[in-house]
PDB file of C-alpha atoms in Angstrom:
ATOM      1  CA  ASN A   1      32.010 140.959  86.106  1.00 96.00           C
ATOM      2  CA  ILE A   2      31.444 143.349  89.065  1.00 96.00           C
ATOM      3  CA  HIS A   3      33.940 146.048  87.886  1.00 96.00           C
ATOM      4  CA  ARG A   4      35.484 146.327  91.354  1.00 96.00           C
ATOM      5  CA  ALA A   5      31.969 147.209  92.638  1.00 96.00           C
ATOM      6  CA  ILE A   6      32.327 150.621  90.876  1.00 96.00           C
ATOM      7  CA  GLY A   7      29.190 151.607  88.828  1.00 93.00           C
ATOM      8  CA  VAL A   8      28.783 153.622  85.695  1.00 91.00           C
ATOM      9  CA  ASP A   9      28.330 156.594  88.113  1.00 94.00           C
ATOM     10  CA  ARG A  10      32.020 155.977  89.220  1.00 95.00           C
ATOM     11  CA  ARG A  11      30.957 155.278  92.790  1.00 97.00           C
ATOM     12  CA  PHE A  12      32.181 152.328  94.808  1.00 97.00           C
ATOM     13  CA  ARG A  13      29.029 150.693  96.141  1.00 97.00           C
ATOM     14  CA  PRO A  14      29.517 147.016  97.075  1.00 97.00           C
ATOM     15  CA  GLU A  15      26.016 147.039  98.574  1.00 98.00           C
ATOM     16  CA  ARG A  16      24.602 147.301  95.102  1.00 97.00           C
ATOM     17  CA  ILE A  17      26.451 144.121  94.193  1.00 97.00           C
ATOM     18  CA  VAL A  18      25.103 142.450  97.257  1.00 98.00           C
ATOM     19  CA  GLU A  19      21.512 143.457  96.469  1.00 97.00           C
ATOM     20  CA  ILE A  20      21.750 142.111  92.887  1.00 95.00           C
ATOM     21  CA  LEU A  21      23.349 138.702  93.938  1.00 97.00           C
ATOM     22  CA  GLU A  22      20.794 138.366  96.681  1.00 97.00           C
ATOM     23  CA  SER A  23      17.944 138.384  94.160  1.00 96.00           C
ATOM     24  CA  TYR A  24      19.223 135.336  92.466  1.00 94.00           C
ATOM     25  CA  ASP A  25      19.657 133.235  95.553  1.00 94.00           C
ATOM     26  CA  ALA A  26      22.426 131.172  93.968  1.00 97.00           C
ATOM     27  CA  ASP A  27      24.424 128.366  95.718  1.00 97.00           C
ATOM     28  CA  ILE A  28      27.595 129.212  93.793  1.00 98.00           C
ATOM     29  CA  ILE A  29      28.697 132.561  92.362  1.00 98.00           C
ATOM     30  CA  ALA A  30      31.598 133.272  89.953  1.00 98.00           C
ATOM     31  CA  LEU A  31      32.866 136.896  89.891  1.00 98.00           C
ATOM     32  CA  GLN A  32      35.464 138.747  87.957  1.00 98.00           C
ATOM     33  CA  GLU A  33      37.349 141.964  88.547  1.00 97.00           C
ATOM     34  CA  VAL A  34      37.279 141.539  92.295  1.00 98.00           C
ATOM     35  CA  ASP A  35      39.675 143.788  94.277  1.00 97.00           C
ATOM     36  CA  ASP A  36      41.900 142.867  97.362  1.00 97.00           C
ATOM     37  CA  GLY A  37      43.681 145.808  99.178  1.00 97.00           C
ATOM     38  CA  VAL A  38      43.279 148.356  96.421  1.00 97.00           C
ATOM     39  CA  PRO A  39      42.707 151.997  97.455  1.00 97.00           C
ATOM     40  CA  ARG A  40      39.922 152.537  94.828  1.00 96.00           C
ATOM     41  CA  SER A  41      37.768 149.910  96.817  1.00 96.00           C
ATOM     42  CA  ARG A  42      38.830 151.076 100.368  1.00 96.00           C
ATOM     43  CA  GLU A  43      41.579 148.404 100.407  1.00 97.00           C
ATOM     44  CA  LEU A  44      38.867 145.851 101.178  1.00 97.00           C
ATOM     45  CA  ASN A  45      39.074 142.238 100.337  1.00 97.00           C
ATOM     46  CA  LEU A  46      35.947 142.324  98.222  1.00 98.00           C
ATOM     47  CA  ALA A  47      35.553 138.527  97.990  1.00 98.00           C
ATOM     48  CA  LYS A  48      35.465 138.377 101.777  1.00 98.00           C
ATOM     49  CA  GLU A  49      33.144 141.296 102.098  1.00 98.00           C
ATOM     50  CA  LEU A  50      30.628 139.963  99.562  1.00 98.00           C
ATOM     51  CA  ALA A  51      30.703 136.405 100.943  1.00 98.00           C
ATOM     52  CA  GLU A  52      30.041 137.590 104.519  1.00 98.00           C
ATOM     53  CA  ALA A  53      27.268 139.998 103.356  1.00 98.00           C
ATOM     54  CA  LEU A  54      25.646 137.200 101.422  1.00 98.00           C
ATOM     55  CA  ASP A  55      26.135 134.645 104.145  1.00 98.00           C
ATOM     56  CA  PHE A  56      28.368 132.369 101.992  1.00 98.00           C
ATOM     57  CA  PRO A  57      30.662 130.241 104.321  1.00 98.00           C
ATOM     58  CA  TYR A  58      33.148 129.607 101.567  1.00 98.00           C
ATOM     59  CA  TYR A  59      35.021 131.782  99.161  1.00 98.00           C
ATOM     60  CA  VAL A  60      38.342 131.989  97.372  1.00 98.00           C
ATOM     61  CA  LEU A  61      40.059 134.810  95.314  1.00 97.00           C
ATOM     62  CA  GLY A  62      42.487 134.053  92.482  1.00 95.00           C
ATOM     63  CA  LYS A  63      44.657 137.099  92.057  1.00 93.00           C
ATOM     64  CA  ASN A  64      45.477 137.822  88.390  1.00 92.00           C
ATOM     65  CA  VAL A  65      46.743 141.440  88.315  1.00 92.00           C
ATOM     66  CA  SER A  66      49.144 143.121  90.783  1.00 90.00           C
ATOM     67  CA  LEU A  67      48.745 146.863  91.212  1.00 93.00           C
ATOM     68  CA  LYS A  68      50.942 149.435  92.921  1.00 94.00           C
ATOM     69  CA  LYS A  69      48.858 148.506  95.945  1.00 97.00           C
ATOM     70  CA  GLY A  70      46.835 145.425  96.017  1.00 96.00           C
ATOM     71  CA  HIS A  71      45.493 142.971  93.550  1.00 96.00           C
ATOM     72  CA  TYR A  72      42.439 141.893  91.518  1.00 95.00           C
ATOM     73  CA  GLY A  73      41.162 138.783  89.941  1.00 96.00           C
ATOM     74  CA  ASN A  74      38.306 136.203  89.938  1.00 98.00           C
ATOM     75  CA  ALA A  75      36.404 135.016  93.029  1.00 98.00           C
ATOM     76  CA  THR A  76      34.183 132.128  93.612  1.00 98.00           C
ATOM     77  CA  LEU A  77      31.599 132.118  96.442  1.00 98.00           C
ATOM     78  CA  SER A  78      29.955 128.888  97.485  1.00 98.00           C
ATOM     79  CA  LYS A  79      27.441 127.515 100.102  1.00 98.00           C
ATOM     80  CA  PHE A  80      29.313 124.230  99.857  1.00 97.00           C
ATOM     81  CA  PRO A  81      32.798 123.354 100.777  1.00 97.00           C
ATOM     82  CA  ILE A  82      35.553 124.448  98.355  1.00 98.00           C
ATOM     83  CA  VAL A  83      38.043 121.543  98.695  1.00 97.00           C
ATOM     84  CA  ARG A  84      40.644 122.691  96.181  1.00 96.00           C
ATOM     85  CA  GLU A  85      41.643 125.958  94.419  1.00 97.00           C
ATOM     86  CA  ARG A  86      44.206 126.710  91.745  1.00 96.00           C
ATOM     87  CA  ASN A  87      44.826 129.643  89.408  1.00 96.00           C
ATOM     88  CA  ILE A  88      45.490 128.921  85.658  1.00 97.00           C
ATOM     89  CA  ASP A  89      47.574 131.589  83.988  1.00 96.00           C
ATOM     90  CA  LEU A  90      45.857 132.488  80.685  1.00 97.00           C
ATOM     91  CA  THR A  91      48.191 135.409  79.853  1.00 96.00           C
ATOM     92  CA  ILE A  92      49.203 135.605  76.212  1.00 96.00           C
ATOM     93  CA  ASP A  93      52.534 137.119  75.347  1.00 94.00           C
ATOM     94  CA  ASN A  94      52.904 140.638  76.628  1.00 93.00           C
ATOM     95  CA  LYS A  95      49.115 141.221  76.974  1.00 93.00           C
ATOM     96  CA  LYS A  96      47.437 142.177  80.126  1.00 93.00           C
ATOM     97  CA  ARG A  97      47.479 139.286  82.748  1.00 94.00           C
ATOM     98  CA  ARG A  98      44.508 137.073  82.655  1.00 96.00           C
ATOM     99  CA  GLY A  99      43.550 134.070  84.680  1.00 96.00           C
ATOM    100  CA  CYS A 100      41.153 131.268  85.203  1.00 98.00           C
ATOM    101  CA  GLN A 101      40.373 130.121  88.837  1.00 98.00           C
ATOM    102  CA  HIS A 102      39.791 126.415  89.170  1.00 98.00           C
ATOM    103  CA  THR A 103      37.871 125.313  92.225  1.00 98.00           C
ATOM    104  CA  THR A 104      36.683 121.874  93.197  1.00 98.00           C
ATOM    105  CA  ILE A 105      33.402 122.053  95.293  1.00 98.00           C
ATOM    106  CA  ASP A 106      31.910 119.121  97.285  1.00 97.00           C
ATOM    107  CA  ILE A 107      28.070 119.175  97.118  1.00 95.00           C
ATOM    108  CA  PRO A 108      26.598 116.720  99.618  1.00 92.00           C
ATOM    109  CA  SER A 109      24.384 113.945  97.918  1.00 89.00           C
ATOM    110  CA  SER A 110      23.868 111.790 100.977  1.00 84.00           C
ATOM    111  CA  PRO A 111      24.970 111.740 104.664  1.00 85.00           C
ATOM    112  CA  HIS A 112      28.349 110.301 103.859  1.00 86.00           C
ATOM    113  CA  LYS A 113      28.714 111.161 100.099  1.00 90.00           C
ATOM    114  CA  ALA A 114      29.565 114.269  98.097  1.00 91.00           C
ATOM    115  CA  VAL A 115      29.376 115.023  94.407  1.00 94.00           C
ATOM    116  CA  HIS A 116      32.424 116.881  92.959  1.00 96.00           C
ATOM    117  CA  LEU A 117      31.844 119.936  90.774  1.00 98.00           C
ATOM    118  CA  ASP A 118      34.840 121.532  89.162  1.00 98.00           C
ATOM    119  CA  ILE A 119      34.351 125.187  88.302  1.00 98.00           C
ATOM    120  CA  PHE A 120      36.634 127.177  85.869  1.00 98.00           C
ATOM    121  CA  ASN A 121      35.944 130.812  86.584  1.00 98.00           C
ATOM    122  CA  LEU A 122      37.610 132.998  83.849  1.00 98.00           C
ATOM    123  CA  HIS A 123      38.025 136.476  82.428  1.00 98.00           C
ATOM    124  CA  LEU A 124      39.320 136.414  78.793  1.00 97.00           C
ATOM    125  CA  GLY A 125      41.083 139.242  76.845  1.00 97.00           C
ATOM    126  CA  LEU A 126      39.829 141.927  74.540  1.00 95.00           C
ATOM    127  CA  SER A 127      41.023 140.635  71.125  1.00 96.00           C
ATOM    128  CA  ALA A 128      39.630 137.688  69.207  1.00 97.00           C
ATOM    129  CA  LYS A 129      43.075 136.119  68.614  1.00 97.00           C
ATOM    130  CA  GLU A 130      43.973 136.453  72.272  1.00 97.00           C
ATOM    131  CA  ARG A 131      40.761 134.825  73.346  1.00 98.00           C
ATOM    132  CA  ASP A 132      41.147 131.963  71.019  1.00 97.00           C
ATOM    133  CA  LYS A 133      44.670 131.274  72.341  1.00 98.00           C
ATOM    134  CA  GLN A 134      43.413 131.560  76.008  1.00 98.00           C
ATOM    135  CA  ILE A 135      40.603 128.983  75.401  1.00 98.00           C
ATOM    136  CA  GLN A 136      43.092 126.567  73.793  1.00 98.00           C
ATOM    137  CA  LYS A 137      45.398 127.131  76.698  1.00 98.00           C
ATOM    138  CA  LEU A 138      42.669 126.297  79.120  1.00 98.00           C
ATOM    139  CA  LEU A 139      41.445 123.278  77.194  1.00 97.00           C
ATOM    140  CA  ASN A 140      44.978 121.936  77.002  1.00 97.00           C
ATOM    141  CA  SER A 141      45.793 122.690  80.775  1.00 97.00           C
ATOM    142  CA  SER A 142      46.505 119.880  83.027  1.00 96.00           C
ATOM    143  CA  GLU A 143      43.854 121.073  85.402  1.00 96.00           C
ATOM    144  CA  LEU A 144      41.202 120.377  82.808  1.00 96.00           C
ATOM    145  CA  LYS A 145      42.706 117.366  80.953  1.00 94.00           C
ATOM    146  CA  GLU A 146      43.222 115.407  84.212  1.00 95.00           C
ATOM    147  CA  LEU A 147      39.460 115.423  84.705  1.00 96.00           C
ATOM    148  CA  ASP A 148      37.316 112.661  83.325  1.00 93.00           C
ATOM    149  CA  LYS A 149      35.111 113.888  80.315  1.00 89.00           C
ATOM    150  CA  ASP A 150      32.004 112.718  82.361  1.00 93.00           C
ATOM    151  CA  SER A 151      33.068 114.496  85.491  1.00 96.00           C
ATOM    152  CA  ASN A 152      30.823 117.528  86.512  1.00 98.00           C
ATOM    153  CA  LYS A 153      32.296 120.802  85.370  1.00 98.00           C
ATOM    154  CA  LEU A 154      31.410 124.443  84.561  1.00 98.00           C
ATOM    155  CA  VAL A 155      33.425 126.954  82.540  1.00 98.00           C
ATOM    156  CA  ILE A 156      31.882 130.277  83.433  1.00 98.00           C
ATOM    157  CA  GLY A 157      32.733 133.965  83.332  1.00 98.00           C
ATOM    158  CA  ASP A 158      33.414 137.016  81.272  1.00 97.00           C
ATOM    159  CA  PHE A 159      34.369 135.705  77.853  1.00 97.00           C
ATOM    160  CA  ASN A 160      34.385 139.085  76.181  1.00 97.00           C
ATOM    161  CA  ASP A 161      33.219 137.166  73.101  1.00 96.00           C
ATOM    162  CA  TRP A 162      30.950 139.586  71.351  1.00 93.00           C
ATOM    163  CA  ARG A 163      30.607 137.411  68.112  1.00 93.00           C
ATOM    164  CA  SER A 164      30.321 133.969  69.837  1.00 94.00           C
ATOM    165  CA  LEU A 165      33.543 132.749  68.119  1.00 96.00           C
ATOM    166  CA  LEU A 166      34.449 130.582  71.066  1.00 97.00           C
ATOM    167  CA  ARG A 167      31.142 128.591  70.941  1.00 95.00           C
ATOM    168  CA  LYS A 168      32.526 126.091  68.424  1.00 95.00           C
ATOM    169  CA  PRO A 169      35.811 125.232  70.261  1.00 97.00           C
ATOM    170  CA  MET A 170      33.910 124.825  73.492  1.00 97.00           C
ATOM    171  CA  THR A 171      30.845 122.821  72.195  1.00 96.00           C
ATOM    172  CA  GLU A 172      31.818 121.058  69.003  1.00 95.00           C
ATOM    173  CA  ASP A 173      35.481 120.636  69.809  1.00 95.00           C
ATOM    174  CA  ALA A 174      35.540 120.120  73.530  1.00 96.00           C
ATOM    175  CA  GLY A 175      32.104 118.621  73.973  1.00 96.00           C
ATOM    176  CA  PHE A 176      30.594 121.115  76.364  1.00 97.00           C
ATOM    177  CA  LYS A 177      26.898 122.255  76.374  1.00 97.00           C
ATOM    178  CA  CYS A 178      26.026 125.958  76.658  1.00 96.00           C
ATOM    179  CA  ALA A 179      23.648 127.150  79.214  1.00 97.00           C
ATOM    180  CA  THR A 180      23.554 130.761  77.965  1.00 96.00           C
ATOM    181  CA  ASP A 181      22.270 130.158  74.439  1.00 93.00           C
ATOM    182  CA  ARG A 182      19.159 131.869  73.595  1.00 88.00           C
ATOM    183  CA  ARG A 183      16.950 131.669  70.378  1.00 82.00           C
ATOM    184  CA  TYR A 184      16.325 135.049  68.622  1.00 76.00           C
ATOM    185  CA  LYS A 185      14.157 134.892  65.459  1.00 80.00           C
ATOM    186  CA  ASN A 186      15.180 131.215  64.764  1.00 82.00           C
ATOM    187  CA  LYS A 187      18.847 132.055  65.339  1.00 85.00           C
ATOM    188  CA  VAL A 188      20.940 130.822  68.251  1.00 86.00           C
ATOM    189  CA  SER A 189      22.659 133.734  70.112  1.00 88.00           C
ATOM    190  CA  ALA A 190      24.339 134.275  73.332  1.00 91.00           C
ATOM    191  CA  MET A 191      22.108 135.617  76.204  1.00 92.00           C
ATOM    192  CA  LYS A 192      22.614 139.384  76.208  1.00 92.00           C
ATOM    193  CA  THR A 193      24.303 140.569  79.443  1.00 91.00           C
ATOM    194  CA  TYR A 194      26.250 143.690  78.641  1.00 90.00           C
ATOM    195  CA  PRO A 195      25.883 146.580  79.478  1.00 88.00           C
ATOM    196  CA  SER A 196      23.745 145.513  82.408  1.00 85.00           C
ATOM    197  CA  PHE A 197      21.441 148.534  82.298  1.00 86.00           C
ATOM    198  CA  SER A 198      20.617 147.913  78.544  1.00 92.00           C
ATOM    199  CA  PRO A 199      22.050 144.703  77.346  1.00 91.00           C
ATOM    200  CA  ARG A 200      23.253 144.592  73.669  1.00 91.00           C
ATOM    201  CA  GLY A 201      25.753 141.913  73.596  1.00 89.00           C
ATOM    202  CA  GLY A 202      26.458 138.530  75.184  1.00 92.00           C
ATOM    203  CA  LEU A 203      29.925 138.648  77.070  1.00 94.00           C
ATOM    204  CA  ASP A 204      29.177 136.208  79.801  1.00 96.00           C
ATOM    205  CA  ARG A 205      28.883 132.458  79.215  1.00 97.00           C
ATOM    206  CA  VAL A 206      28.214 129.344  81.118  1.00 98.00           C
ATOM    207  CA  PHE A 207      29.464 125.980  79.515  1.00 98.00           C
ATOM    208  CA  TYR A 208      28.783 122.705  81.376  1.00 98.00           C
ATOM    209  CA  GLN A 209      29.669 119.110  81.072  1.00 97.00           C
ATOM    210  CA  GLY A 210      28.959 115.849  83.016  1.00 96.00           C
ATOM    211  CA  ASP A 211      25.892 114.717  84.855  1.00 93.00           C
ATOM    212  CA  LEU A 212      24.497 118.260  84.977  1.00 94.00           C
ATOM    213  CA  LYS A 213      21.001 119.295  83.810  1.00 93.00           C
ATOM    214  CA  LEU A 214      20.059 122.659  82.567  1.00 93.00           C
TER     215      LEU A 214
END
Protein backbone atom coordinates (compact mmCIF):
# COMPACT_ATOMS: atom_id res chain seq x y z
CA ASN A 1 0.00 0.00 0.00
CA ILE A 2 1.82 3.11 -1.24
CA HIS A 3 -0.69 5.59 0.24
CA ARG A 4 -0.73 7.59 -3.02
CA ALA A 5 3.06 8.08 -2.62
CA ILE A 6 2.34 10.52 0.23
CA GLY A 7 4.51 9.77 3.27
CA VAL A 8 4.04 10.33 6.99
CA ASP A 9 5.57 13.77 6.38
CA ARG A 10 2.53 14.47 4.13
CA ARG A 11 4.75 15.03 1.13
CA PHE A 12 4.10 13.56 -2.30
CA ARG A 13 7.35 11.82 -3.19
CA PRO A 14 6.94 9.01 -5.77
CA GLU A 15 10.73 8.80 -6.05
CA ARG A 16 10.79 7.29 -2.55
CA ILE A 17 8.44 4.52 -3.71
CA VAL A 18 10.69 3.91 -6.71
CA GLU A 19 13.78 3.64 -4.49
CA ILE A 20 12.11 1.09 -2.21
CA LEU A 21 10.76 -1.02 -5.06
CA GLU A 22 14.11 -0.97 -6.88
CA SER A 23 15.77 -2.51 -3.82
CA TYR A 24 13.61 -5.65 -4.13
CA ASP A 25 14.29 -6.25 -7.83
CA ALA A 26 10.94 -8.02 -8.21
CA ASP A 27 9.47 -9.33 -11.47
CA ILE A 28 5.88 -8.57 -10.44
CA ILE A 29 4.66 -5.87 -8.06
CA ALA A 30 1.17 -5.47 -6.57
CA LEU A 31 0.32 -1.99 -5.25
CA GLN A 32 -2.68 -0.48 -3.50
CA GLU A 33 -3.91 3.13 -3.17
CA VAL A 34 -2.53 4.18 -6.55
CA ASP A 35 -3.83 7.51 -7.90
CA ASP A 36 -4.73 8.47 -11.44
CA GLY A 37 -5.55 12.08 -12.28
CA VAL A 38 -5.92 13.24 -8.67
CA PRO A 39 -4.74 16.76 -7.68
CA ARG A 40 -2.98 15.55 -4.50
CA SER A 41 -0.60 13.53 -6.70
CA ARG A 42 -0.14 16.18 -9.42
CA GLU A 43 -2.88 14.50 -11.52
CA LEU A 44 -0.36 11.85 -12.57
CA ASN A 45 -1.14 8.28 -13.52
CA LEU A 46 0.99 6.81 -10.74
CA ALA A 47 0.88 3.28 -12.16
CA LYS A 48 2.35 4.56 -15.41
CA GLU A 49 4.92 6.79 -13.68
CA LEU A 50 6.16 3.99 -11.41
CA ALA A 51 6.24 1.41 -14.20
CA GLU A 52 8.32 3.70 -16.42
CA ALA A 53 10.67 4.70 -13.60
CA LEU A 54 11.25 1.04 -12.72
CA ASP A 55 11.51 -0.06 -16.37
CA PHE A 56 8.48 -2.36 -16.20
CA PRO A 57 7.05 -2.77 -19.72
CA TYR A 58 3.60 -3.90 -18.51
CA TYR A 59 1.21 -2.37 -15.99
CA VAL A 60 -2.53 -2.09 -15.33
CA LEU A 61 -4.59 -0.01 -12.90
CA GLY A 62 -7.92 -1.20 -11.49
CA LYS A 63 -9.91 1.86 -10.44
CA ASN A 64 -11.92 1.29 -7.26
CA VAL A 65 -12.76 4.77 -5.98
CA SER A 66 -13.92 7.82 -7.98
CA LEU A 67 -13.05 11.21 -6.49
CA LYS A 68 -14.17 14.72 -7.47
CA LYS A 69 -11.28 14.61 -9.87
CA GLY A 70 -9.54 11.36 -10.73
CA HIS A 71 -9.57 7.85 -9.31
CA TYR A 72 -7.50 5.48 -7.24
CA GLY A 73 -7.23 1.73 -6.86
CA ASN A 74 -4.89 -1.25 -7.21
CA ALA A 75 -2.07 -1.52 -9.75
CA THR A 76 -0.04 -4.48 -10.97
CA LEU A 77 3.36 -3.98 -12.59
CA SER A 78 5.03 -6.82 -14.47
CA LYS A 79 8.16 -7.60 -16.45
CA PHE A 80 6.13 -10.27 -18.29
CA PRO A 81 3.09 -9.75 -20.54
CA ILE A 82 -0.23 -9.09 -18.82
CA VAL A 83 -2.67 -10.86 -21.13
CA ARG A 84 -5.89 -10.25 -19.18
CA GLU A 85 -7.19 -7.80 -16.57
CA ARG A 86 -10.46 -7.59 -14.68
CA ASN A 87 -11.63 -5.74 -11.59
CA ILE A 88 -13.71 -7.64 -9.03
CA ASP A 89 -16.00 -5.44 -6.94
CA LEU A 90 -15.57 -6.29 -3.24
CA THR A 91 -17.73 -3.45 -1.92
CA ILE A 92 -20.04 -4.51 0.92
CA ASP A 93 -23.36 -2.67 1.38
CA ASN A 94 -22.78 1.08 1.75
CA LYS A 95 -19.16 0.76 2.85
CA LYS A 96 -16.26 2.43 1.05
CA ARG A 97 -15.69 0.98 -2.41
CA ARG A 98 -13.13 -1.82 -2.44
CA GLY A 99 -11.86 -4.02 -5.22
CA CYS A 100 -9.61 -6.85 -6.29
CA GLN A 101 -7.69 -6.59 -9.54
CA HIS A 102 -7.40 -9.91 -11.36
CA THR A 103 -4.58 -10.17 -13.88
CA THR A 104 -3.30 -13.11 -15.89
CA ILE A 105 0.42 -12.94 -16.62
CA ASP A 106 2.28 -15.11 -19.15
CA ILE A 107 5.73 -16.12 -17.94
CA PRO A 108 7.89 -17.69 -20.69
CA SER A 109 8.98 -21.25 -19.86
CA SER A 110 10.42 -22.15 -23.27
CA PRO A 111 10.74 -20.48 -26.68
CA HIS A 112 7.15 -21.31 -27.63
CA LYS A 113 5.44 -21.84 -24.25
CA ALA A 114 4.34 -19.71 -21.35
CA VAL A 115 3.17 -20.48 -17.83
CA HIS A 116 0.00 -18.69 -16.75
CA LEU A 117 0.04 -16.93 -13.39
CA ASP A 118 -3.20 -15.43 -12.09
CA ILE A 119 -2.78 -12.63 -9.57
CA PHE A 120 -5.56 -11.27 -7.35
CA ASN A 121 -4.37 -7.89 -6.03
CA LEU A 122 -6.72 -6.63 -3.33
CA HIS A 123 -7.32 -4.01 -0.65
CA LEU A 124 -9.81 -5.05 2.03
CA GLY A 125 -11.94 -2.98 4.40
CA LEU A 126 -11.39 -1.75 7.94
CA SER A 127 -13.88 -3.92 9.87
CA ALA A 128 -13.51 -7.66 10.53
CA LYS A 129 -17.08 -8.46 9.38
CA GLU A 130 -16.56 -6.52 6.18
CA ARG A 131 -13.27 -8.29 5.43
CA ASP A 132 -14.81 -11.71 6.05
CA LYS A 133 -17.62 -10.96 3.59
CA GLN A 134 -15.11 -9.61 1.06
CA ILE A 135 -12.99 -12.76 1.18
CA GLN A 136 -16.10 -14.93 0.75
CA LYS A 137 -17.11 -12.74 -2.17
CA LEU A 138 -13.69 -13.23 -3.75
CA LEU A 139 -13.58 -16.99 -3.14
CA ASN A 140 -17.05 -17.34 -4.69
CA SER A 141 -16.32 -15.05 -7.64
CA SER A 142 -16.50 -16.47 -11.16
CA GLU A 143 -12.98 -15.15 -11.80
CA LEU A 144 -11.52 -17.40 -9.09
CA LYS A 145 -13.91 -20.35 -9.38
CA GLU A 146 -13.35 -20.74 -13.11
CA LEU A 147 -9.67 -21.48 -12.45
CA ASP A 148 -8.52 -25.03 -11.79
CA LYS A 149 -7.44 -25.60 -8.19
CA ASP A 150 -3.99 -26.65 -9.43
CA SER A 151 -3.51 -23.51 -11.53
CA ASN A 152 -0.87 -21.00 -10.47
CA LYS A 153 -2.37 -18.14 -8.51
CA LEU A 154 -1.52 -15.50 -5.93
CA VAL A 155 -3.89 -13.58 -3.68
CA ILE A 156 -1.86 -10.63 -2.50
CA GLY A 157 -2.32 -7.18 -1.03
CA ASP A 158 -3.37 -5.06 1.93
CA PHE A 159 -5.69 -7.34 3.91
CA ASN A 160 -6.01 -4.94 6.88
CA ASP A 161 -6.22 -8.16 8.91
CA TRP A 162 -4.54 -7.33 12.23
CA ARG A 163 -5.67 -10.52 13.98
CA SER A 164 -5.09 -12.98 11.11
CA LEU A 165 -8.77 -13.91 11.08
CA LEU A 166 -8.67 -14.51 7.34
CA ARG A 167 -5.90 -17.09 7.48
CA LYS A 168 -8.33 -19.98 8.13
CA PRO A 169 -10.74 -19.28 5.25
CA MET A 170 -7.79 -18.79 2.90
CA THR A 171 -5.72 -21.82 3.96
CA GLU A 172 -7.93 -24.44 5.60
CA ASP A 173 -11.09 -23.71 3.62
CA ALA A 174 -9.78 -22.56 0.22
CA GLY A 175 -6.54 -24.56 0.17
CA PHE A 176 -4.03 -21.75 -0.26
CA LYS A 177 -0.61 -21.68 1.38
CA CYS A 178 0.63 -18.53 3.08
CA ALA A 179 3.97 -17.00 2.09
CA THR A 180 3.91 -14.32 4.78
CA ASP A 181 3.69 -16.57 7.84
CA ARG A 182 6.48 -16.11 10.34
CA ARG A 183 7.28 -17.96 13.55
CA TYR A 184 7.58 -15.87 16.70
CA LYS A 185 8.34 -17.78 19.92
CA ASN A 186 6.83 -21.05 18.61
CA LYS A 187 3.72 -19.26 17.39
CA VAL A 188 2.84 -18.67 13.73
CA SER A 189 2.07 -15.00 13.06
CA ALA A 190 1.88 -12.77 10.02
CA MET A 191 5.04 -11.03 8.88
CA LYS A 192 4.93 -7.55 10.38
CA THR A 193 4.64 -4.85 7.73
CA TYR A 194 2.86 -1.85 9.26
CA PRO A 195 3.74 0.89 9.93
CA SER A 196 6.72 0.53 7.62
CA PHE A 197 9.11 2.62 9.74
CA SER A 198 8.47 0.48 12.85
CA PRO A 199 6.29 -2.55 12.01
CA ARG A 200 3.93 -3.75 14.74
CA GLY A 201 1.27 -5.58 12.76
CA GLY A 202 0.92 -7.74 9.68
CA LEU A 203 -1.56 -6.10 7.30
CA ASP A 204 -0.07 -7.38 4.04
CA ARG A 205 -0.43 -11.00 2.97
CA VAL A 206 0.63 -13.28 0.14
CA PHE A 207 -1.33 -16.52 -0.39
CA TYR A 208 -0.38 -18.92 -3.18
CA GLN A 209 -1.70 -22.05 -4.87
CA GLY A 210 -0.62 -24.32 -7.72
CA ASP A 211 2.82 -25.32 -8.94
CA LEU A 212 4.56 -22.51 -7.04
CA LYS A 213 7.42 -22.88 -4.59
CA LEU A 214 8.20 -20.62 -1.66
